[in-house]
mmCIF file of C-alpha atoms in Angstrom:
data_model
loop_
_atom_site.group_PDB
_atom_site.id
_atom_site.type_symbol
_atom_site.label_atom_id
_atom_site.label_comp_id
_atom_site.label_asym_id
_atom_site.label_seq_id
_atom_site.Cartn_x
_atom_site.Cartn_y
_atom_site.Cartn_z
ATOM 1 C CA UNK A 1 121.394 100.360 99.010
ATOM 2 C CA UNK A 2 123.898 101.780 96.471
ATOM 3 C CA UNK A 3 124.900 105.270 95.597
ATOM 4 C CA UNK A 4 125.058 103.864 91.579
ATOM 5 C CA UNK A 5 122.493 105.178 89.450
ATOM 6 C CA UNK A 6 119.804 102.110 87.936
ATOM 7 C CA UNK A 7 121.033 101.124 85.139
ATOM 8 C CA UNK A 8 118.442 102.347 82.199
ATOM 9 C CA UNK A 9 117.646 99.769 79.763
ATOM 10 C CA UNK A 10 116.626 100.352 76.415
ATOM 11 C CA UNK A 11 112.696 98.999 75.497
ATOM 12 C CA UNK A 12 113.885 96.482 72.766
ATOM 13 C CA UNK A 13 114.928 92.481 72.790
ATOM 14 C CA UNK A 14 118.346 93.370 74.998
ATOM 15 C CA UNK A 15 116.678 95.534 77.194
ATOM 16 C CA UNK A 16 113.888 92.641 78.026
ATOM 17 C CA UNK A 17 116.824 89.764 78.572
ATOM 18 C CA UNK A 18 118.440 91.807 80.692
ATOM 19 C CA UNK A 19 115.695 92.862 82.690
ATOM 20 C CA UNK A 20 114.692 88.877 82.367
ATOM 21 C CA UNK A 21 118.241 87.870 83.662
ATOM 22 C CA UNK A 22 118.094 90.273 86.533
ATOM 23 C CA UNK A 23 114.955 88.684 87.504
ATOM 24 C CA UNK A 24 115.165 85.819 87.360
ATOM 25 C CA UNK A 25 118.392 86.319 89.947
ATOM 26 C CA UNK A 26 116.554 87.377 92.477
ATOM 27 C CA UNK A 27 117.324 91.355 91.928
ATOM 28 C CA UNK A 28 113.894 94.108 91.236
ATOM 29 C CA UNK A 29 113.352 95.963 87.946
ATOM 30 C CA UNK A 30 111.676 98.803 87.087
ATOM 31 C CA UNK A 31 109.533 97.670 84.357
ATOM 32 C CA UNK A 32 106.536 100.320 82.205
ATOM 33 C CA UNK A 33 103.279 98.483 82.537
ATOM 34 C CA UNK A 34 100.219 100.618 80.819
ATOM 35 C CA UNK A 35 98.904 102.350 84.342
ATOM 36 C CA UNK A 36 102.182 103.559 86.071
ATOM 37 C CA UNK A 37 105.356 101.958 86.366
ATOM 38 C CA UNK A 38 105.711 98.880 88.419
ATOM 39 C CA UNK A 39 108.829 97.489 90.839
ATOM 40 C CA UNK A 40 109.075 93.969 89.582
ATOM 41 C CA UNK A 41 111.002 90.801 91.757
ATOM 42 C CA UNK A 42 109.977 86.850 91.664
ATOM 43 C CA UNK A 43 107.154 85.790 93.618
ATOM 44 C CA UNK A 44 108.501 82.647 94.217
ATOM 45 C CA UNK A 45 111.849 84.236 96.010
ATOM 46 C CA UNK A 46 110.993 85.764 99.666
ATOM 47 C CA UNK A 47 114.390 87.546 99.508
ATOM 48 C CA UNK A 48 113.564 88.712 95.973
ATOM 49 C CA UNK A 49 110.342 90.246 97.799
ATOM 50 C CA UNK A 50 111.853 91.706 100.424
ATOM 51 C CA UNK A 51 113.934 93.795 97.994
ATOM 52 C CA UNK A 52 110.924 95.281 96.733
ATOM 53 C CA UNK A 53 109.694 96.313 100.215
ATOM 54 C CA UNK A 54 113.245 97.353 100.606
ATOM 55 C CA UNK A 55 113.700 99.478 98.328
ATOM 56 C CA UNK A 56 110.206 101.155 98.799
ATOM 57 C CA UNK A 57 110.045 101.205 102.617
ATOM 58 C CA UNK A 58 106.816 100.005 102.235
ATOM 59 C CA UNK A 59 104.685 98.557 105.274
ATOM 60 C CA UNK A 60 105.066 94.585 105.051
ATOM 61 C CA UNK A 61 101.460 94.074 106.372
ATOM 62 C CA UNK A 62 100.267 95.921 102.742
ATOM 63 C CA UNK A 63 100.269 92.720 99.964
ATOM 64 C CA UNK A 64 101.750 93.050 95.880
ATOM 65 C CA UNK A 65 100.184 92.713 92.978
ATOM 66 C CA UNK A 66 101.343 89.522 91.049
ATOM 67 C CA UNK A 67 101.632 90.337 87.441
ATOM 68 C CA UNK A 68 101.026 87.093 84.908
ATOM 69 C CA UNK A 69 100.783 86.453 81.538
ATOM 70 C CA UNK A 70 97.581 85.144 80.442
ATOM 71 C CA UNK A 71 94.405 83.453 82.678
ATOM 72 C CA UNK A 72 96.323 79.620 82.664
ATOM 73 C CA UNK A 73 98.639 81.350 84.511
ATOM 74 C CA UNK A 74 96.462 83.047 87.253
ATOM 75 C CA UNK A 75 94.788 79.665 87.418
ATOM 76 C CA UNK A 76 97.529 78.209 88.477
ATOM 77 C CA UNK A 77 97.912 80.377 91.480
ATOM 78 C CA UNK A 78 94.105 81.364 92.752
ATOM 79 C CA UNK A 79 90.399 79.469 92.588
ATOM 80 C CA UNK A 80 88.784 81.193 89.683
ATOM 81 C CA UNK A 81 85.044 80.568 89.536
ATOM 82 C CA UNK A 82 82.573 81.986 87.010
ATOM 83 C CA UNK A 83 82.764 85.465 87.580
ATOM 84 C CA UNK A 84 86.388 85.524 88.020
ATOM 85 C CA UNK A 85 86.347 83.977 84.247
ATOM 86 C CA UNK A 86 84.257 86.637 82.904
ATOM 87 C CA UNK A 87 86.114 89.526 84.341
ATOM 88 C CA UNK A 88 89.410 88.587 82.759
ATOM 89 C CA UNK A 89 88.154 87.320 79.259
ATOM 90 C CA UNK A 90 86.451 91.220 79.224
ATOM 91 C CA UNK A 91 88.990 92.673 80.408
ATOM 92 C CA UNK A 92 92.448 91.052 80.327
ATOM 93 C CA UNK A 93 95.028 91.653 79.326
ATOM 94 C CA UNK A 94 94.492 95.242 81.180
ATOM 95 C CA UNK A 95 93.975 97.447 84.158
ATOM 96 C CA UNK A 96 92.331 94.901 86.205
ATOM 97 C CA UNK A 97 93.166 93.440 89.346
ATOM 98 C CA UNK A 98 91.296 90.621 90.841
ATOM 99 C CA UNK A 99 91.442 89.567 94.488
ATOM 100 C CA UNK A 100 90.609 85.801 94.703
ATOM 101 C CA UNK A 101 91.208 83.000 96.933
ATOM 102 C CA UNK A 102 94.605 81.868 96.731
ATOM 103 C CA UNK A 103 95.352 78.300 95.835
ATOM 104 C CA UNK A 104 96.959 75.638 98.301
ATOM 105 C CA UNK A 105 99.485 74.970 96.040
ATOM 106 C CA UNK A 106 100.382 78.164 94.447
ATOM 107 C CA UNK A 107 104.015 78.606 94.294
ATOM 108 C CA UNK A 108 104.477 82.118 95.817
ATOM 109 C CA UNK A 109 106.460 83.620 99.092
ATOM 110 C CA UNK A 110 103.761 84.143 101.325
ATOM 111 C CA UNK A 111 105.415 87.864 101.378
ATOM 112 C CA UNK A 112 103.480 88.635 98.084
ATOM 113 C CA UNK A 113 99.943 88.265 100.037
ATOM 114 C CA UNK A 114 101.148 89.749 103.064
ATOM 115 C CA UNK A 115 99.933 86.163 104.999
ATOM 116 C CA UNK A 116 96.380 86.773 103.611
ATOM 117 C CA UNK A 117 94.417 83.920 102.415
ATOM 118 C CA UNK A 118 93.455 85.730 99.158
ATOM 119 C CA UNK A 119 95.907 86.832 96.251
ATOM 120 C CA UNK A 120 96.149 90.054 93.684
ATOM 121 C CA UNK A 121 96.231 88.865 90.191
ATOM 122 C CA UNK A 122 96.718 90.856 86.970
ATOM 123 C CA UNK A 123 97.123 90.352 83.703
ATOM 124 C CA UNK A 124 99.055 93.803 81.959
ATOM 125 C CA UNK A 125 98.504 94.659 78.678
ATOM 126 C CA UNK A 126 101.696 96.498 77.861
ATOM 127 C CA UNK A 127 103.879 94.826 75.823
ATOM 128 C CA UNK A 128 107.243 95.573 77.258
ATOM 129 C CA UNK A 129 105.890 93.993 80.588
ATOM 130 C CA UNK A 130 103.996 91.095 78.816
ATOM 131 C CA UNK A 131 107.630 90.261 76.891
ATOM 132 C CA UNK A 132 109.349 90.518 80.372
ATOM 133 C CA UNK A 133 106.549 88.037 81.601
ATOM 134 C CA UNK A 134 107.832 85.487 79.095
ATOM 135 C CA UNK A 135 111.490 85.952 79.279
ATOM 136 C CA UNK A 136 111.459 85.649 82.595
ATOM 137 C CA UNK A 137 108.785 82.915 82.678
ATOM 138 C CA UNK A 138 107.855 83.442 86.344
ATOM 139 C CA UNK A 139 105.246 85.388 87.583
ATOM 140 C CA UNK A 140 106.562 89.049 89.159
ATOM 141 C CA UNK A 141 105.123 90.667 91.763
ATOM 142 C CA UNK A 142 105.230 94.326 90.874
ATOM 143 C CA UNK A 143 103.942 97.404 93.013
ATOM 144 C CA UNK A 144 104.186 100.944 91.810
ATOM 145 C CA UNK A 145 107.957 101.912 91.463
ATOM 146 C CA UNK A 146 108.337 104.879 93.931
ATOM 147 C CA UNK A 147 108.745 105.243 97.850
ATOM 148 C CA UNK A 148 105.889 103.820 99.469
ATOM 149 C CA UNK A 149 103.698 106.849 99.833
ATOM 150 C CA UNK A 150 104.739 108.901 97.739
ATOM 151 C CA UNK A 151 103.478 109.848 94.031
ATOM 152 C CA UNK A 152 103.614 107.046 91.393
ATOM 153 C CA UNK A 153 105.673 107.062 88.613
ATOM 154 C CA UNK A 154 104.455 107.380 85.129
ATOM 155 C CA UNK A 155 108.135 107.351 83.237
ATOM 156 C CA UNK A 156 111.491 106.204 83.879
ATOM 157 C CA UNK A 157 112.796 110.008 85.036
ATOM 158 C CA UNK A 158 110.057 109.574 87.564
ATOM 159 C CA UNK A 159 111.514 105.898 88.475
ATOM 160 C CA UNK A 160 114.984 107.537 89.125
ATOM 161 C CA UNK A 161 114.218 110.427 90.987
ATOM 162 C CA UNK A 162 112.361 107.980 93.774
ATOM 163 C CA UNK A 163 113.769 105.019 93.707
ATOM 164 C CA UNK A 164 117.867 106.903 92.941
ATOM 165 C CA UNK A 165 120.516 103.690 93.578
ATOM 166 C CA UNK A 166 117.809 101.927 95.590
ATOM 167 C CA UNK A 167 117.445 99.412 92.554
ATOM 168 C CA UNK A 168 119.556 97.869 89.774
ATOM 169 C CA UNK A 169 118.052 98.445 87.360
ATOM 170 C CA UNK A 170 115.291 100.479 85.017
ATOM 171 C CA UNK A 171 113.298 99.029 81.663
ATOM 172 C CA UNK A 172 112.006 102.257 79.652
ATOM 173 C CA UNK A 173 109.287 102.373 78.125
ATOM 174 C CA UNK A 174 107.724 106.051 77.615
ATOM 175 C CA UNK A 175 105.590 107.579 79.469
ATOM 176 C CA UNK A 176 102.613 105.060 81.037
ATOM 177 C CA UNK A 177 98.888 105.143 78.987
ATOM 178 C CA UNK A 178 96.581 105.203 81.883
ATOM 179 C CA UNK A 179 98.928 107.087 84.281
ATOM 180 C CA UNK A 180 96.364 105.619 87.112
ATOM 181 C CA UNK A 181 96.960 102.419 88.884
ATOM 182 C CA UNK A 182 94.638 99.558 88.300
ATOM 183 C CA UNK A 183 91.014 98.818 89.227
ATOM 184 C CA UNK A 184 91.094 96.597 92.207
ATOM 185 C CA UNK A 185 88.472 93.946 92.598
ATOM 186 C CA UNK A 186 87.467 91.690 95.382
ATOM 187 C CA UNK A 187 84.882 88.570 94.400
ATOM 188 C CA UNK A 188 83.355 86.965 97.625
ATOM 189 C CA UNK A 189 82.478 83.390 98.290
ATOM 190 C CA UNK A 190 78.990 84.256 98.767
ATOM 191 C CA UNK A 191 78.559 85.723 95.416
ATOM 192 C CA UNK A 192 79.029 89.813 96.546
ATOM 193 C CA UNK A 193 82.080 91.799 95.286
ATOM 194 C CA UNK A 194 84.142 95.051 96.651
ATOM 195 C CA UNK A 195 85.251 97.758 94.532
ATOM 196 C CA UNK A 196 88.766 98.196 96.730
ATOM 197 C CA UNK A 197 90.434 100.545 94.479
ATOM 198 C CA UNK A 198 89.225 102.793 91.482
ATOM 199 C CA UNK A 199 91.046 102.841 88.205
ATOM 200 C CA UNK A 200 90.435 102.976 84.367
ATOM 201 C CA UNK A 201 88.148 100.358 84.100
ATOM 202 C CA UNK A 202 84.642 102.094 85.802
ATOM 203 C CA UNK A 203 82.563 100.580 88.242
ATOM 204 C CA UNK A 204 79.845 100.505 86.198
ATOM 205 C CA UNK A 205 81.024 98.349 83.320
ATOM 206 C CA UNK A 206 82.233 95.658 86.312
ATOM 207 C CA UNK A 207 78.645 96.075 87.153
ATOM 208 C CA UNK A 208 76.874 95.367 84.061
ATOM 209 C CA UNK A 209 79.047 92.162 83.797
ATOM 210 C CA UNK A 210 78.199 90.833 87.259
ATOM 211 C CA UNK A 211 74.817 91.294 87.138
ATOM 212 C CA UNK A 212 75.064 93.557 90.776
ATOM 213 C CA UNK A 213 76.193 96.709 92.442
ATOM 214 C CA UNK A 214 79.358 95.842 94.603
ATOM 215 C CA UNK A 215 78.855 95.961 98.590
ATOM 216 C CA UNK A 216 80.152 98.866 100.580
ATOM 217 C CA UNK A 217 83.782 98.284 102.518
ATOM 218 C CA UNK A 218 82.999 97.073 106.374
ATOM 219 C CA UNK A 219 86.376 96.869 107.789
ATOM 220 C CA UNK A 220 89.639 98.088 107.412
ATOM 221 C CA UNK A 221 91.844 95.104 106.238
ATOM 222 C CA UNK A 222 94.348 96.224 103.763
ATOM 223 C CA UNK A 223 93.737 93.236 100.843
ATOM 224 C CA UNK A 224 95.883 95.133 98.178
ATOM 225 C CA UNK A 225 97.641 97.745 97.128
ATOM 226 C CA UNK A 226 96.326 101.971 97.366
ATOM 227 C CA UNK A 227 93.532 100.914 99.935
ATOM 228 C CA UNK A 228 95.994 103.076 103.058
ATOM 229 C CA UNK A 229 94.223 106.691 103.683
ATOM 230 C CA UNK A 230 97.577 108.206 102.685
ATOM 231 C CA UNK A 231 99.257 107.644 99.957
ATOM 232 C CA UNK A 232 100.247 109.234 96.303
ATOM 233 C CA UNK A 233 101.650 112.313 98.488
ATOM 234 C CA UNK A 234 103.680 114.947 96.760
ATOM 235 C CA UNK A 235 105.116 115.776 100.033
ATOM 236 C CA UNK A 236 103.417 119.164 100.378
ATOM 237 C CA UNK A 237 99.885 120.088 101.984
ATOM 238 C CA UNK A 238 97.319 119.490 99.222
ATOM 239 C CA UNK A 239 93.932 121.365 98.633
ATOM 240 C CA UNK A 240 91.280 120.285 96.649
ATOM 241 C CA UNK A 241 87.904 121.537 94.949
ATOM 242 C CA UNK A 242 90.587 124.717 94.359
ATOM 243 C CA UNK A 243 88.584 127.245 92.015
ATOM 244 C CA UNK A 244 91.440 129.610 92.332
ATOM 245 C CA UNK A 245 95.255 129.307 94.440
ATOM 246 C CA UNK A 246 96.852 131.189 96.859
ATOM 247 C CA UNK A 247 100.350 132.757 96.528
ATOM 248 C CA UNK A 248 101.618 130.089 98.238
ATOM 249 C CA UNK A 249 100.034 127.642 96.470
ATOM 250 C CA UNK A 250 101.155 125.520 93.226
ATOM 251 C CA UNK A 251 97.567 124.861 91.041
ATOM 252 C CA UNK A 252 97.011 122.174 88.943
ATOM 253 C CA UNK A 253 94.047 122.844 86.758
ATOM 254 C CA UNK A 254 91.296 120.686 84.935
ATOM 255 C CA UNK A 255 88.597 122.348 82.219
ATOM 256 C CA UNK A 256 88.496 126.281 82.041
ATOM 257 C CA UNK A 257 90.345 126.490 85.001
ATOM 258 C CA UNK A 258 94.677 126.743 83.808
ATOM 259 C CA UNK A 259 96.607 126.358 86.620
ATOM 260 C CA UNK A 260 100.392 126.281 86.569
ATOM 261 C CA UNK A 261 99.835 123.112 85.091
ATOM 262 C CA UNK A 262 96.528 121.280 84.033
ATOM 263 C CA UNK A 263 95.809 117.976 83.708
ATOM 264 C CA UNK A 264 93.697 118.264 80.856
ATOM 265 C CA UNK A 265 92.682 121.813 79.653
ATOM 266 C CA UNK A 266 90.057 120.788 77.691
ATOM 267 C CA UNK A 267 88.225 118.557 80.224
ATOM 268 C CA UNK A 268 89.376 115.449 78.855
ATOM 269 C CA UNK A 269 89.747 113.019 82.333
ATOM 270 C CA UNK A 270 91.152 110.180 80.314
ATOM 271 C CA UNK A 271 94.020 112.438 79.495
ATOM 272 C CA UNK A 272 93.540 113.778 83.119
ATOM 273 C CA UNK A 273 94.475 110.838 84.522
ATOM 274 C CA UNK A 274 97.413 110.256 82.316
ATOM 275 C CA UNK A 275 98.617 113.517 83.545
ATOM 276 C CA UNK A 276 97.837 113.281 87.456
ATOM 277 C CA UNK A 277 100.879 112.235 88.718
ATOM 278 C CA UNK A 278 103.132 113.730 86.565
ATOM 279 C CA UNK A 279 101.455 117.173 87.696
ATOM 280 C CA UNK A 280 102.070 116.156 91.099
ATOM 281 C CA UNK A 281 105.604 115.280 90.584
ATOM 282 C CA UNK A 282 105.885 118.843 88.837
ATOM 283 C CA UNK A 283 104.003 120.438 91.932
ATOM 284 C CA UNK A 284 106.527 118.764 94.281
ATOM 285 C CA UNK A 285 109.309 120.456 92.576
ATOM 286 C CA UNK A 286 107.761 123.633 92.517
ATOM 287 C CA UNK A 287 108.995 126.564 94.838
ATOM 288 C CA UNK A 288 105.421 126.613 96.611
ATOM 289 C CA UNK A 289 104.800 125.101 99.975
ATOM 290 C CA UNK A 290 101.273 124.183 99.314
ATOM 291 C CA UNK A 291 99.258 122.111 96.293
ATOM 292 C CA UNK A 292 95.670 123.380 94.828
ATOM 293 C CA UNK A 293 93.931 121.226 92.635
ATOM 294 C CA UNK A 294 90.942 122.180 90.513
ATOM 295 C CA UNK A 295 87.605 120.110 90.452
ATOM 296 C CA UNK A 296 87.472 116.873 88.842
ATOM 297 C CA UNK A 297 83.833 115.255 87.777
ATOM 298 C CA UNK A 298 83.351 112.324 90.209
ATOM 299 C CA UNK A 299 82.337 110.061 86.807
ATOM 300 C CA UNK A 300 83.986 107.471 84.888
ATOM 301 C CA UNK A 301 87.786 107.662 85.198
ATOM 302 C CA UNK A 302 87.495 110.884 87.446
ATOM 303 C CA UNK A 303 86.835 108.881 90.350
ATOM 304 C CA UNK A 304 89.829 107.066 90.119
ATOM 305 C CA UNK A 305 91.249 110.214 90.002
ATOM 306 C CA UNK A 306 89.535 111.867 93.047
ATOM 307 C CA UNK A 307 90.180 108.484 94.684
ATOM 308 C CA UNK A 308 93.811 109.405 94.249
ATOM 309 C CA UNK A 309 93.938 112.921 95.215
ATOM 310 C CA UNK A 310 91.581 112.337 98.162
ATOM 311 C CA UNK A 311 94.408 110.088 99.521
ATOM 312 C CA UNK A 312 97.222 112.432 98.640
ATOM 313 C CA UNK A 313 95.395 115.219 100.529
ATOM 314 C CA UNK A 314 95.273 113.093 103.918
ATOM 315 C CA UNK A 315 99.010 112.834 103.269
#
């Protein structure tokens, strides 16, 4: 690790080679995808891999999310049947992840699947990642770009202050859209599928499109990223269903109820969820030993939210 600050690169054509260049020699990036912002290295490179785990300190038995550019691509690296062809034509480019048998052949480090015989595959939809895609013209594994654990990063600042001179480099792009990591997707050779990880895109409209409700989780394998009990922590004990906060107690609101922050005051949860983590990033800077969070509606986006603050509590 270095004590130099990541370098921050500006989100137009010289920021993208560079980031592309930096890549493709093995070093990570911090690149803006629309959910939260990823830590990107060559999946191809077990050293470039290793940076990324690295840099995060994250456990080596938890597998990355390979980011690619358009469905040839994921082809290319995991057996796609039917359903696996209707999920990404709905919903691709986007915040979908697919778990899917990984190919023989594929041309990855077997760090990116943790030794697993199944593979994470998503297509993003933002276009400073999708032009970093092409530059670099190799598929990137990229998990969230923060310590492993910790909350996820929805802007560059948020890159910096948890990843400091861990990594080269830093590709801004704004603050994230969906400021909540992907939906997470596991299809099953017997024709069932797993909801592994809530997002933006709902259960239901998965669902509708194949034709069944997923089956429950049996065991505790970790297939992909955000399935560990802790995780997103703000490093500070964390309360939920909080209708009102203690002294002691930092409040992030939703609805009617303010807070010291809220992540949507009008009830909104798609702009709830682009607020969650930077409210937790606020609440871990806050002078208050302890976290309160209002109610969220368990529907639609909120239970990717829930999902996420459910976690951060057991942290």
């Amino acid at each position: 690790m270095s004590d130099k600050p990541a370098e921050l690169l500006t989100p137009d054509a010289a920021g993208v080679e560079r980031a592309a260049t930096l890549l493709r020699a093995g070093a990570p990036v911090a690149v803006p995808t629309e959910t939260v912002y990823g830590l990107a290295a060559r999946a191809d490179d077990a050293a470039a891999v290793a940076a990324i785990y690295r840099a995060k300190g994250r456990p080596d038995f938890n597998p990355l999310i390979l980011h690619v550019p358009d469905i040839p691509a994921a082809r290319a690296l995991a057996e796609f049947d039917d359903r696996a062809e209707r999920l990404a034509q709905a919903f691709w480019p986007g915040p979908l992840t697919l778990v899917l048998p990984l190919r023989p052949d594929a041309a990855i480090t077997p760090a990116v699947t943790a030794g697993l015989p199944t593979i994470a595959l998503r297509c993003p939809a933002h276009p400073l990642m999708r032009a970093v895609l092409t530059a670099a013209g190799l598929p990137l594994a990229a998990p969230s770009a923060n310590r492993s654990g910790a909350v996820s990063p929805t802007s560059a600042a948020h890159v910096a202050t948890s990843l400091g001179g861990r990594i080269p480099a830093i590709l801004d792009g704004g603050t994230c859209e969906s400021g909540v990591e992907s939906t997470i997707v596991a299809l099953r050779a017997d024709g069932s599928w797993q909801l592994l990880r809530h997002g933006p895109v709902p259960q239901g409209a998965l669902a509708a499109l194949l034709g069944r409700s997923p089956v429950s989780l049996t065991d505790a394998r970790i297939e992909a990223p955000g399935q560990l009990a802790s995780h997103y922590s703000p490093g500070k004990p964390l309360r939920l269903q909080a209708t009102s906060a203690d002294t002691d107690e930092y409040w992030i609101g939703f609805g009617p109820l303010p807070g010291d922050t809220s992540l949507s005051a009008t009830g909104d949860l798609a702009e709830a969820a682009a607020r969650l983590y930077a409210a937790l990033h606020l609440a871990a800077a806050a002078p208050q030993p302890r976290v309160a969070v209002a109610p969220v509606p368990e529907e639609g986006v909120g239970a990717a939210i829930n999902d996420r603050l459910r976690r951060a509590a057991a942290g």
